[in-house]
Coordinates of C-alpha atoms in Angstrom, one line a residue:
M21 CA -58.0 35.1 16.6
R22 CA -58.5 37.9 19.1
Q23 CA -58.6 36.0 22.4
V24 CA -55.0 36.4 23.5
S25 CA -53.6 36.6 27.0
V26 CA -50.2 37.8 28.1
N27 CA -48.7 36.0 31.1
G28 CA -52.2 34.7 31.9
L29 CA -53.7 38.2 31.8
A30 CA -56.6 38.5 29.3
G31 CA -57.0 41.3 26.9
L32 CA -53.5 42.8 27.1
Y33 CA -52.2 41.8 23.6
S34 CA -52.6 44.3 20.7
T35 CA -56.0 44.2 19.1
Y36 CA -54.9 45.6 15.7
N37 CA -51.3 44.6 15.5
S38 CA -49.1 41.5 16.1
P39 CA -45.9 42.6 18.0
T40 CA -43.3 39.9 18.5
V41 CA -40.2 41.2 20.3
A42 CA -41.6 40.4 23.8
V43 CA -42.7 36.9 22.9
A44 CA -40.7 34.0 24.4
S45 CA -43.4 31.3 23.7
A46 CA -47.1 30.9 22.9
Q47 CA -49.6 28.3 24.0
L48 CA -52.6 27.7 21.7
I49 CA -55.8 26.4 23.2
K50 CA -58.0 25.1 20.3
G51 CA -61.7 25.2 20.6
A52 CA -63.9 26.7 23.4
S53 CA -61.8 28.1 26.2
T54 CA -64.0 30.4 28.4
A55 CA -63.8 28.0 31.3
T56 CA -60.0 28.3 31.3
T57 CA -59.4 31.9 30.2
G58 CA -62.7 33.8 30.7
M59 CA -64.7 35.7 28.2
D60 CA -62.8 37.8 25.7
P61 CA -63.6 41.5 25.6
E62 CA -63.6 41.5 21.8
G63 CA -66.2 38.7 21.5
S64 CA -63.9 36.0 20.1
A65 CA -65.0 32.4 20.0
G66 CA -63.3 29.1 19.0
A67 CA -59.7 29.4 20.3
S68 CA -57.4 31.3 22.6
M69 CA -53.7 31.8 23.0
N70 CA -51.5 32.7 26.0
I71 CA -48.1 34.5 25.4
E72 CA -45.2 34.2 27.8
T73 CA -42.8 37.2 27.8
K74 CA -39.1 36.9 27.6
R75 CA -36.9 36.6 30.7
A76 CA -33.2 36.9 31.2
T77 CA -31.4 33.5 31.4
D78 CA -28.4 32.4 33.5
E79 CA -26.2 32.9 30.4
E80 CA -25.8 36.5 29.2
I81 CA -27.8 37.4 26.1
N82 CA -26.2 39.8 23.6
K83 CA -27.8 39.9 20.1
I84 CA -28.1 42.4 17.4
G85 CA -29.7 41.8 14.0
F86 CA -30.1 43.4 10.6
G87 CA -32.6 42.4 8.0
W88 CA -34.0 43.2 4.5
Y89 CA -37.5 42.5 3.1
S90 CA -38.6 43.1 -0.4
N91 CA -39.1 45.5 -2.0
N92 CA -37.1 47.8 0.2
R93 CA -37.7 47.4 4.0
L94 CA -34.8 47.5 6.4
Q95 CA -35.0 46.1 9.9
E96 CA -32.8 46.4 13.0
T97 CA -33.2 44.4 16.1
F98 CA -31.5 44.0 19.5
D99 CA -31.9 41.6 22.5
F100 CA -30.0 41.9 25.7
G101 CA -30.4 40.0 29.0
R102 CA -28.5 39.9 32.3
R103 CA -29.0 38.3 35.7
F104 CA -27.6 39.7 38.9
G105 CA -27.3 38.7 42.6
A106 CA -25.5 36.0 44.5
N107 CA -27.8 33.3 43.0
N108 CA -28.8 35.1 39.8
E109 CA -32.1 36.0 41.4
W110 CA -32.5 39.3 39.6
G111 CA -32.9 39.6 35.9
V112 CA -33.5 42.2 33.1
R113 CA -34.3 41.5 29.4
V114 CA -34.5 44.3 26.9
S115 CA -35.6 43.7 23.2
G116 CA -36.5 46.0 20.3
K117 CA -37.2 46.2 16.6
Y118 CA -37.4 48.9 14.0
R119 CA -38.5 48.2 10.4
D120 CA -39.3 50.7 7.7
G121 CA -39.8 50.8 3.9
D122 CA -41.7 49.6 0.9
T123 CA -43.4 46.3 0.9
A124 CA -43.6 43.9 -2.1
R125 CA -47.0 45.5 -3.0
H126 CA -47.0 48.7 -5.1
D127 CA -47.6 51.9 -3.0
Y128 CA -47.9 49.9 0.2
D129 CA -45.2 50.9 2.8
E130 CA -45.0 50.3 6.5
M131 CA -43.1 51.4 9.6
N132 CA -42.8 49.2 12.7
K133 CA -41.4 50.0 16.1
E134 CA -41.3 47.7 19.1
L135 CA -39.8 47.8 22.6
A136 CA -40.1 45.2 25.4
I137 CA -38.5 45.4 28.9
G138 CA -38.9 42.5 31.3
A139 CA -37.5 42.4 34.8
D140 CA -37.9 39.5 37.2
Y141 CA -37.0 38.1 40.6
R142 CA -36.8 34.4 41.3
G143 CA -36.3 33.3 44.8
D144 CA -36.7 30.0 46.6
A145 CA -40.5 30.5 47.1
L146 CA -41.3 33.8 45.4
R147 CA -41.1 34.7 41.8
V148 CA -42.1 38.2 40.4
G149 CA -42.1 39.6 36.9
L150 CA -42.6 43.1 35.6
D151 CA -43.1 43.9 31.9
Y152 CA -43.3 47.0 29.7
M153 CA -44.3 46.6 26.1
Y154 CA -44.7 49.3 23.3
S155 CA -45.5 48.8 19.7
K156 CA -46.4 51.2 16.8
R157 CA -47.2 50.4 13.2
D158 CA -47.8 53.0 10.4
T159 CA -49.0 51.9 7.0
D160 CA -49.7 53.8 3.7
G161 CA -51.9 52.1 1.2
G162 CA -52.8 49.1 3.3
R163 CA -54.6 46.0 2.3
A164 CA -58.0 46.6 0.7
R165 CA -60.9 44.3 1.5
L166 CA -63.6 43.2 -0.9
Q167 CA -66.8 43.8 1.1
D168 CA -70.0 41.7 1.3
L169 CA -69.4 39.3 -1.5
Q170 CA -72.5 37.4 -0.5
N171 CA -74.5 40.2 -2.2
L172 CA -73.0 39.6 -5.6
A173 CA -75.1 37.7 -8.3
Y174 CA -71.9 36.5 -9.9
T175 CA -68.6 35.0 -9.0
V176 CA -66.0 37.4 -7.7
P177 CA -63.4 38.3 -10.4
V178 CA -60.2 36.3 -10.6
A179 CA -57.6 37.7 -8.2
P180 CA -55.0 40.0 -9.8
N181 CA -51.2 39.9 -9.1
G182 CA -50.5 40.4 -5.4
K183 CA -48.3 43.4 -6.2
T184 CA -51.5 45.3 -7.1
N185 CA -52.7 47.8 -4.5
L186 CA -56.5 48.2 -4.4
N187 CA -56.3 51.1 -2.0
P188 CA -55.1 54.7 -2.8
H189 CA -51.7 55.4 -1.2
W190 CA -53.2 58.3 0.9
L191 CA -55.3 55.9 2.9
E192 CA -53.1 55.3 5.9
Q193 CA -53.5 53.8 9.4
T194 CA -51.6 53.9 12.6
T195 CA -51.8 51.4 15.5
E196 CA -50.1 52.0 18.8
D197 CA -50.2 50.0 22.0
E198 CA -48.5 50.5 25.4
T199 CA -48.7 47.9 28.1
V200 CA -47.5 47.5 31.7
M201 CA -48.0 44.5 33.9
G202 CA -46.8 42.6 37.0
T203 CA -47.1 39.0 37.8
F204 CA -46.1 36.8 40.8
E205 CA -45.9 33.2 42.0
Y206 CA -45.5 32.1 45.6
D207 CA -45.0 28.6 46.9
L208 CA -47.2 27.7 49.9
P209 CA -47.1 24.8 52.3
Y210 CA -48.7 21.5 51.4
G211 CA -47.8 21.7 47.7
M212 CA -49.9 24.7 47.0
M213 CA -49.0 27.8 44.9
L214 CA -50.6 31.3 44.9
S215 CA -50.2 33.3 41.7
G216 CA -51.6 36.4 40.1
G217 CA -51.1 39.6 38.2
L218 CA -52.3 43.0 37.2
G219 CA -51.8 44.9 34.0
H220 CA -53.0 47.8 31.9
M221 CA -53.0 48.6 28.1
E222 CA -53.6 51.8 26.2
S223 CA -54.4 51.3 22.5
R224 CA -55.1 53.6 19.6
Y225 CA -56.0 52.9 16.0
S226 CA -56.3 56.0 13.8
G227 CA -56.2 57.1 10.2
A228 CA -58.6 56.5 7.3
F229 CA -59.9 53.5 5.5
G230 CA -62.4 52.5 2.8
Q231 CA -63.9 49.3 1.5
I232 CA -64.5 47.8 -2.0
T233 CA -68.1 47.0 -2.5
S234 CA -69.7 45.3 -5.5
P235 CA -66.7 44.8 -7.8
K236 CA -68.0 44.1 -11.3
Q237 CA -67.5 41.0 -13.3
N238 CA -64.9 42.7 -15.5
G239 CA -63.0 43.9 -12.4
E240 CA -64.1 47.5 -12.3
F241 CA -64.5 48.7 -8.7
E242 CA -65.0 51.6 -6.4
V243 CA -63.7 52.4 -2.9
S244 CA -66.6 53.5 -0.7
G245 CA -67.4 54.3 2.9
I246 CA -64.2 56.3 3.2
R247 CA -63.9 57.9 6.6
G248 CA -61.4 59.0 9.2
I249 CA -61.2 57.1 12.4
D250 CA -59.7 57.5 15.9
F251 CA -60.3 54.4 18.0
R252 CA -59.0 54.4 21.5
S253 CA -59.3 51.6 24.1
R254 CA -58.1 51.2 27.7
T255 CA -57.9 47.7 29.2
T256 CA -57.2 46.7 32.8
S257 CA -56.8 43.0 33.6
G258 CA -56.1 41.1 36.8
N259 CA -56.2 37.6 38.2
L260 CA -55.5 35.7 41.4
K261 CA -55.1 31.9 41.4
L262 CA -54.6 29.2 44.0
Q263 CA -53.6 25.7 42.9
G264 CA -52.4 22.5 44.5
D265 CA -52.6 18.7 44.5
F266 CA -53.3 16.0 47.1
E267 CA -54.3 12.3 47.3
A268 CA -57.5 11.0 48.9
G269 CA -57.1 7.3 49.1
A270 CA -56.6 5.9 45.6
I271 CA -57.8 9.1 43.9
S272 CA -55.4 11.9 43.2
H273 CA -56.6 15.6 42.9
N274 CA -55.0 18.4 40.9
W275 CA -57.1 21.5 41.6
N276 CA -57.1 25.2 41.0
L277 CA -59.3 28.1 42.0
A278 CA -59.0 31.4 40.0
F279 CA -60.6 34.9 40.0
D280 CA -60.2 37.0 36.8
S281 CA -61.3 40.5 36.0
V282 CA -61.2 42.4 32.7
I283 CA -62.3 46.0 32.1
R284 CA -62.2 47.4 28.6
Q285 CA -63.3 51.0 27.8
R286 CA -63.8 52.0 24.2
D287 CA -63.9 55.6 22.8
H288 CA -64.3 55.4 19.0
D289 CA -64.5 58.6 17.0
Q290 CA -65.0 58.9 13.2
S291 CA -65.6 61.5 10.6
S292 CA -69.1 62.8 10.3
K293 CA -69.6 61.5 6.8
T294 CA -68.4 58.6 4.7
N295 CA -67.3 60.8 1.8
G296 CA -69.1 58.9 -0.9
K297 CA -67.1 56.8 -3.4
I298 CA -64.0 57.1 -5.7
K299 CA -63.5 55.1 -8.8
G300 CA -60.5 52.8 -8.9
G301 CA -60.5 51.6 -12.5
T302 CA -60.2 47.8 -12.5
I303 CA -58.6 45.5 -10.0
Y304 CA -56.1 44.5 -12.6
A305 CA -54.9 48.1 -13.4
P306 CA -56.1 50.5 -10.6
N307 CA -56.3 54.1 -11.4
F308 CA -57.9 56.1 -8.6
A309 CA -59.9 59.2 -9.2
Q310 CA -58.8 62.5 -7.7
L311 CA -59.6 63.2 -4.0
K312 CA -62.2 65.9 -3.9
N313 CA -63.9 67.6 -0.8
F314 CA -63.0 64.7 1.5
D315 CA -63.1 65.3 5.2
L316 CA -61.2 62.6 7.2
T317 CA -61.4 64.4 10.5
A318 CA -62.6 62.0 13.2
N319 CA -64.9 64.5 14.9
T320 CA -68.1 62.4 15.7
Q321 CA -68.5 60.0 18.6
G322 CA -69.2 56.5 17.3
V323 CA -68.8 54.3 20.4
D324 CA -68.3 55.2 24.0
S325 CA -68.7 52.0 26.1
K326 CA -67.3 50.0 29.0
L327 CA -67.3 46.3 29.5
S328 CA -66.5 44.7 32.8
A329 CA -66.2 40.9 33.1
N330 CA -65.5 39.4 36.5
S331 CA -65.3 35.6 36.9
L332 CA -64.6 32.8 39.3
A333 CA -63.3 29.5 38.0
F334 CA -62.7 26.1 39.7
A335 CA -61.4 22.9 38.2
D336 CA -60.3 19.6 39.7
T337 CA -58.6 16.8 37.8
L338 CA -59.2 13.5 39.5
G339 CA -56.8 10.6 38.8
F340 CA -58.1 7.0 39.0
V341 CA -56.4 3.6 38.5
E342 CA -52.9 4.8 39.2
N343 CA -53.7 8.1 37.3
T344 CA -54.4 6.3 34.0
V345 CA -58.0 7.6 34.0
R346 CA -58.2 11.4 34.5
L347 CA -61.5 13.2 34.9
T348 CA -61.6 17.0 35.0
L349 CA -64.7 18.7 36.3
G350 CA -65.0 22.5 36.6
G351 CA -66.3 25.7 35.1
R352 CA -66.4 29.4 35.3
F353 CA -69.1 31.7 36.6
Q354 CA -69.0 35.2 35.1
W355 CA -70.6 38.5 36.1
I356 CA -70.8 40.9 33.1
K357 CA -71.7 44.6 33.1
Q358 CA -71.9 46.5 29.9
Q359 CA -72.3 50.3 29.7
D360 CA -73.2 52.3 26.7
K361 CA -72.3 55.8 27.8
K362 CA -73.5 57.4 24.5
A363 CA -77.0 56.1 25.1
G364 CA -76.8 56.4 28.9
T365 CA -77.6 52.8 29.6
E366 CA -76.1 50.1 31.9
V367 CA -77.1 46.5 31.8
K368 CA -75.9 43.3 33.6
A369 CA -75.9 39.6 32.9
D370 CA -74.3 36.4 34.3
R371 CA -73.5 33.0 33.1
F372 CA -71.9 29.7 34.2
S373 CA -69.7 27.9 31.7
P374 CA -69.1 24.2 32.5
M375 CA -66.0 22.1 31.6
V376 CA -65.8 18.3 31.5
T377 CA -62.9 16.4 30.1
L378 CA -62.0 12.7 30.3
A379 CA -58.7 11.2 29.4
Y380 CA -57.4 7.6 29.4
V381 CA -53.6 7.4 29.6
P382 CA -52.6 3.7 29.7
N383 CA -48.9 4.6 29.1
P384 CA -47.0 7.9 28.5
D385 CA -47.2 7.3 24.7
L386 CA -50.9 7.0 24.3
V387 CA -53.8 9.4 25.3
L388 CA -57.5 9.0 24.5
Y389 CA -59.6 11.9 25.4
G390 CA -63.0 13.6 25.2
N391 CA -64.4 17.0 26.4
Y392 CA -67.3 19.3 26.5
L393 CA -66.6 23.0 26.7
E394 CA -68.4 26.3 26.2
D395 CA -67.4 29.8 25.0
L396 CA -69.0 33.1 25.9
E397 CA -69.3 36.4 23.9
P398 CA -70.6 39.7 25.2
G399 CA -74.3 40.2 24.7
N400 CA -75.8 42.9 22.4
I401 CA -77.3 46.1 23.8
D402 CA -80.6 47.5 22.5
V403 CA -79.9 51.2 22.5
E404 CA -83.6 52.2 22.8
T405 CA -84.5 49.9 25.7
G406 CA -81.1 49.4 27.3
E407 CA -81.7 45.7 27.4
M408 CA -78.7 43.4 26.9
N409 CA -79.1 39.9 25.8
S410 CA -77.5 37.1 27.8
P411 CA -73.9 36.4 26.7
R412 CA -73.9 34.3 23.5
V413 CA -72.9 30.7 24.2
S414 CA -71.0 28.4 21.9
K415 CA -70.9 24.7 22.8
Q416 CA -68.1 22.3 21.8
I417 CA -67.8 18.5 21.9
E418 CA -64.5 16.8 21.0
V419 CA -63.0 13.3 21.1
G420 CA -59.4 12.4 20.1
V421 CA -56.3 10.3 20.5
R422 CA -52.6 11.1 20.6
K423 CA -49.9 8.5 20.0
N424 CA -46.1 8.6 20.2
W425 CA -44.4 6.0 18.0
D426 CA -41.0 5.0 19.4
N427 CA -39.9 8.7 19.9
W428 CA -39.8 9.4 16.2
L429 CA -43.4 10.1 15.2
T430 CA -46.3 11.7 17.0
T431 CA -49.8 11.7 15.7
T432 CA -53.0 13.3 16.9
L433 CA -56.5 12.6 15.5
S434 CA -59.6 14.4 16.8
A435 CA -63.3 14.9 15.8
Y436 CA -65.3 17.9 17.0
E437 CA -68.5 19.8 16.7
I438 CA -69.0 23.5 17.6
R439 CA -72.4 25.1 17.7
R440 CA -73.0 28.9 18.0
P441 CA -76.3 30.8 17.9
G442 CA -77.0 33.5 15.3
I443 CA -77.9 37.0 16.2
I444 CA -80.7 39.1 14.4
R445 CA -79.3 42.4 13.1
G446 CA -82.8 44.0 13.0
N447 CA -82.3 46.6 10.3
K448 CA -85.5 45.5 8.4
A449 CA -88.8 46.6 9.9
A450 CA -90.1 43.1 10.1
L451 CA -87.2 42.0 12.4
K452 CA -86.5 45.3 14.2
A453 CA -88.3 44.2 17.4
Q454 CA -86.0 41.2 17.5
A455 CA -82.7 43.1 17.0
G456 CA -79.9 41.5 19.0
K457 CA -81.9 38.4 19.8
E458 CA -80.6 34.9 19.2
H459 CA -82.0 32.9 16.3
G460 CA -80.9 29.7 14.6
K461 CA -77.3 28.5 14.7
E462 CA -74.1 27.9 12.9
R463 CA -72.4 24.5 13.2
N464 CA -68.8 23.4 12.5
R465 CA -68.2 19.7 12.4
G466 CA -64.9 18.2 11.4
I467 CA -61.9 16.0 11.8
E468 CA -58.2 17.1 12.4
L469 CA -55.1 15.0 11.8
N470 CA -51.6 16.2 12.8
T471 CA -48.3 14.4 12.6
Y472 CA -44.8 15.4 13.7
A473 CA -41.7 13.3 13.0
S474 CA -38.0 13.3 13.7
V475 CA -35.9 11.0 11.6
L476 CA -32.3 10.4 10.5
N477 CA -31.0 11.2 14.0
N478 CA -33.2 14.2 14.3
T479 CA -31.8 15.9 11.1
L480 CA -35.0 15.7 9.2
R481 CA -38.2 17.1 10.9
P482 CA -41.4 16.9 8.8
S483 CA -44.9 17.8 10.0
L484 CA -48.4 17.6 8.5
G485 CA -51.7 19.0 9.5
L486 CA -55.0 18.1 7.7
T487 CA -58.5 19.5 8.6
Y488 CA -61.9 18.5 7.2
N489 CA -64.5 21.0 8.4
Q490 CA -68.2 21.0 7.4
A491 CA -69.5 24.5 8.2
K492 CA -73.2 25.1 7.9
V493 CA -75.9 27.5 9.0
F494 CA -79.4 26.6 10.1
D495 CA -82.3 29.0 10.3
F496 CA -79.6 31.7 10.5
P497 CA -80.1 35.5 10.3
T498 CA -77.8 37.1 7.7
Y499 CA -76.5 40.7 7.5
A500 CA -79.4 41.5 5.2
D501 CA -81.9 40.2 7.8
V502 CA -82.7 37.1 5.7
I503 CA -83.2 33.8 7.5
T504 CA -81.3 31.2 5.6
D505 CA -80.1 27.6 5.6
G506 CA -76.9 26.5 3.8
V507 CA -73.2 26.7 4.1
Q508 CA -71.1 29.2 6.1
V509 CA -69.5 31.6 3.6
T510 CA -65.8 31.7 3.0
S511 CA -65.3 28.5 5.0
P512 CA -63.1 25.9 3.2
R513 CA -64.0 22.3 3.7
W514 CA -60.4 21.1 3.3
M515 CA -57.3 22.8 4.8
A516 CA -53.7 21.4 4.9
K517 CA -50.3 22.6 6.1
A518 CA -47.0 20.8 5.7
N519 CA -43.6 21.8 6.9
V520 CA -40.1 20.2 6.8
E521 CA -36.7 21.2 8.2
W522 CA -33.5 19.4 7.2
D523 CA -30.0 19.7 8.7
T524 CA -28.0 19.0 5.7
P525 CA -25.1 16.5 5.9
F526 CA -23.1 18.1 3.1
V527 CA -22.7 21.5 4.8
A528 CA -22.4 21.7 8.6
N529 CA -24.7 24.1 10.4
L530 CA -26.9 24.6 7.3
T531 CA -30.7 24.0 7.8
L532 CA -33.1 24.1 4.8
N533 CA -36.9 24.4 5.3
A534 CA -40.0 24.5 3.3
A535 CA -43.7 25.1 4.0
L536 CA -46.9 24.5 2.1
Q537 CA -50.4 25.8 2.9
Y538 CA -53.6 24.7 1.1
Y539 CA -57.0 26.2 1.5
G540 CA -59.8 24.4 -0.3
K541 CA -62.7 26.0 -2.2
S542 CA -65.4 27.9 -0.3
Y543 CA -68.5 29.9 -1.2
Q544 CA -69.2 33.6 -1.2
D545 CA -72.9 33.0 -0.5
S546 CA -74.8 30.6 1.9
T547 CA -76.7 29.0 -1.0
A548 CA -73.4 27.9 -2.5
N549 CA -74.1 29.4 -5.9
Y550 CA -70.8 31.2 -6.3
R551 CA -67.5 29.5 -5.5
L552 CA -64.3 31.0 -4.2
P553 CA -61.4 29.1 -5.6
S554 CA -58.9 27.0 -3.6
Y555 CA -55.3 28.1 -3.4
T556 CA -51.9 26.8 -2.4
T557 CA -48.8 28.8 -1.2
V558 CA -45.3 27.5 -0.8
D559 CA -42.4 29.1 1.2
F560 CA -38.7 28.2 1.2
G561 CA -36.0 29.2 3.6
A562 CA -32.5 28.5 4.9
K563 CA -30.4 29.1 8.1
Y564 CA -26.6 29.0 8.4
V565 CA -24.8 29.3 11.7
V566 CA -21.1 30.5 11.7
K567 CA -19.1 30.2 14.9
V568 CA -16.9 33.4 15.0
A569 CA -15.3 32.8 18.4
D570 CA -15.8 30.9 21.6
K571 CA -18.9 32.9 22.6
Q572 CA -19.7 34.6 19.3
T573 CA -21.9 33.3 16.5
L574 CA -23.3 34.8 13.3
T575 CA -26.7 33.4 12.2
L576 CA -27.7 34.0 8.6
R577 CA -31.3 33.4 7.5
G578 CA -33.1 33.9 4.2
G579 CA -36.3 32.9 2.5
V580 CA -39.0 33.5 0.0
E581 CA -42.7 33.5 0.8
N582 CA -45.3 32.6 -1.8
A583 CA -42.4 31.4 -3.9
F584 CA -44.5 30.7 -7.0
N585 CA -46.3 34.1 -6.8
K586 CA -49.8 32.6 -6.5
H587 CA -52.5 35.1 -7.2
Y588 CA -55.3 34.5 -4.7
W589 CA -58.1 35.9 -2.5
Q590 CA -57.5 35.3 1.2
V591 CA -61.1 34.8 2.3
Q592 CA -62.6 36.0 5.6
R593 CA -66.0 35.4 7.3
G594 CA -67.6 38.3 9.2
Q595 CA -70.5 38.6 11.7
Y596 CA -73.9 37.8 10.3
D597 CA -72.3 35.4 7.8
R598 CA -70.7 38.2 5.7
S599 CA -68.3 37.3 3.0
F600 CA -65.0 39.2 2.6
A601 CA -61.8 38.7 0.7
V602 CA -58.3 40.3 0.9
L603 CA -55.8 40.1 -2.0
G604 CA -52.9 37.8 -1.0
M605 CA -49.4 39.2 -0.8
P606 CA -47.1 38.5 -3.8
R607 CA -43.8 36.7 -3.8
T608 CA -41.7 38.3 -1.0
Y609 CA -38.0 37.8 -0.4
W610 CA -36.3 38.4 2.9
A611 CA -32.8 38.0 4.5
N612 CA -31.4 38.7 8.0
M613 CA -28.3 38.2 10.0
E614 CA -28.1 38.0 13.8
Y615 CA -24.8 38.4 15.7
S616 CA -24.6 36.9 19.2
F617 CA -21.7 37.7 21.5

């Protein structure tokens, strides 16, 4: 998922990395979310997330940590927070992480550096936050991807041991992000609040990579398309929001008006040639050929573009019958400008995305709801004519129910349908004139069940999530410019996740946990001739808290991921219904300790 906001500002979370030290909490919005968050600059559809950064608390925060991850990665962390002033109105929080060493995969090592600084002011009416975030990740070896499995006339070979590295060690990548932002909230008369923010992020992704195309049935493979890259992007994001509530007779209103703006500039360089192929032996015993006459210098302009998305959103939740019936009406109007500086073209488009939700809440423990939402993705540019298609629109309908059972069990059940148009690639002569045009559709239709429980005086906390998803394509243009009907590739019909935490009665302050993830079978081609197998992974962990002194604690954590060392392909679906697979990581052990004082 790429559609991630930070403190309500879109596009300011790392595109190629997943830093965590700045994160205090995260809110996931499932399904279409353009009406609430705006269009994502990376063209994501289906879900969004907002991350809230850490803030100093009234109690002092002093934490240092040390960790170990197999095979030989060491990690150091720190987290400090203070509040100052007569009423603790000023606060500073500083967090960091450094991790370096060999992963559980042969010839795959990584280095991670993260730093987050958050300062805030909280007054009676005004609250202000300032954040600085930095992250860098270097990898050698990396995770190789099997490319375009939909082209194979046979089933992909059985996955090897996850310790196997399908990339030569000299293929390395570096991601680096630096972000600054400021946000505020101000309480106005009549129950209104004005809020907003402004931020900027500089990102870089550099190094070299290759892909595995057409692995043979016996496991023999080659790494091809090897090129050097230097991808840079600059993102500026801002918003301004006014919200409030009032009552008009028997109807309550909870409304908000928001303006959002996101500007992303991309400057992508790459090596002038793809350097052919190198033989890798078999996926079960890789033996890479010698590197000869390879030029990985990123000296050729690939992309030089700028995307601007300005939008105005309005929503009003009307409460009827003592607020037991809640109707939300709203939407977002967006003005989009896309520039291709390499081709010297500039095009514009606009679109309104409606939002309608209806909820019936007869009591605090029961909610029945339904909604209609839309997602937007940037339109494609025709380099020759400069024409940009209207933004691609995905449409979602959902109905569901949430029930709390006597404060020990919560269940949610929902049914949904999401439709998204296909886009013609236009590489074949017969379809070249229609390149970038919409054609056909993909459809996801399914049911989700989630349960969360707290039993035995909240000492046992199990949860279960189950999804049935029917993913199909109709009259859909593929990467090979073939119009097809069938299943969406690499899209499991069944998925399940189960977790449990147990505060043990036999050892005080000891918590045991376990997690299970199941991904059902899927297909590497839309005609469902070749099946990708299902797989299940299981994790175990434990936490033990030792009270050292009055305000000093030592927290010990440990665990094992993929405990039974399952060998599996982690499937991925690409644009134009392309079929990819990445080798799942092997059994991985980890342990850390955190001292709080």
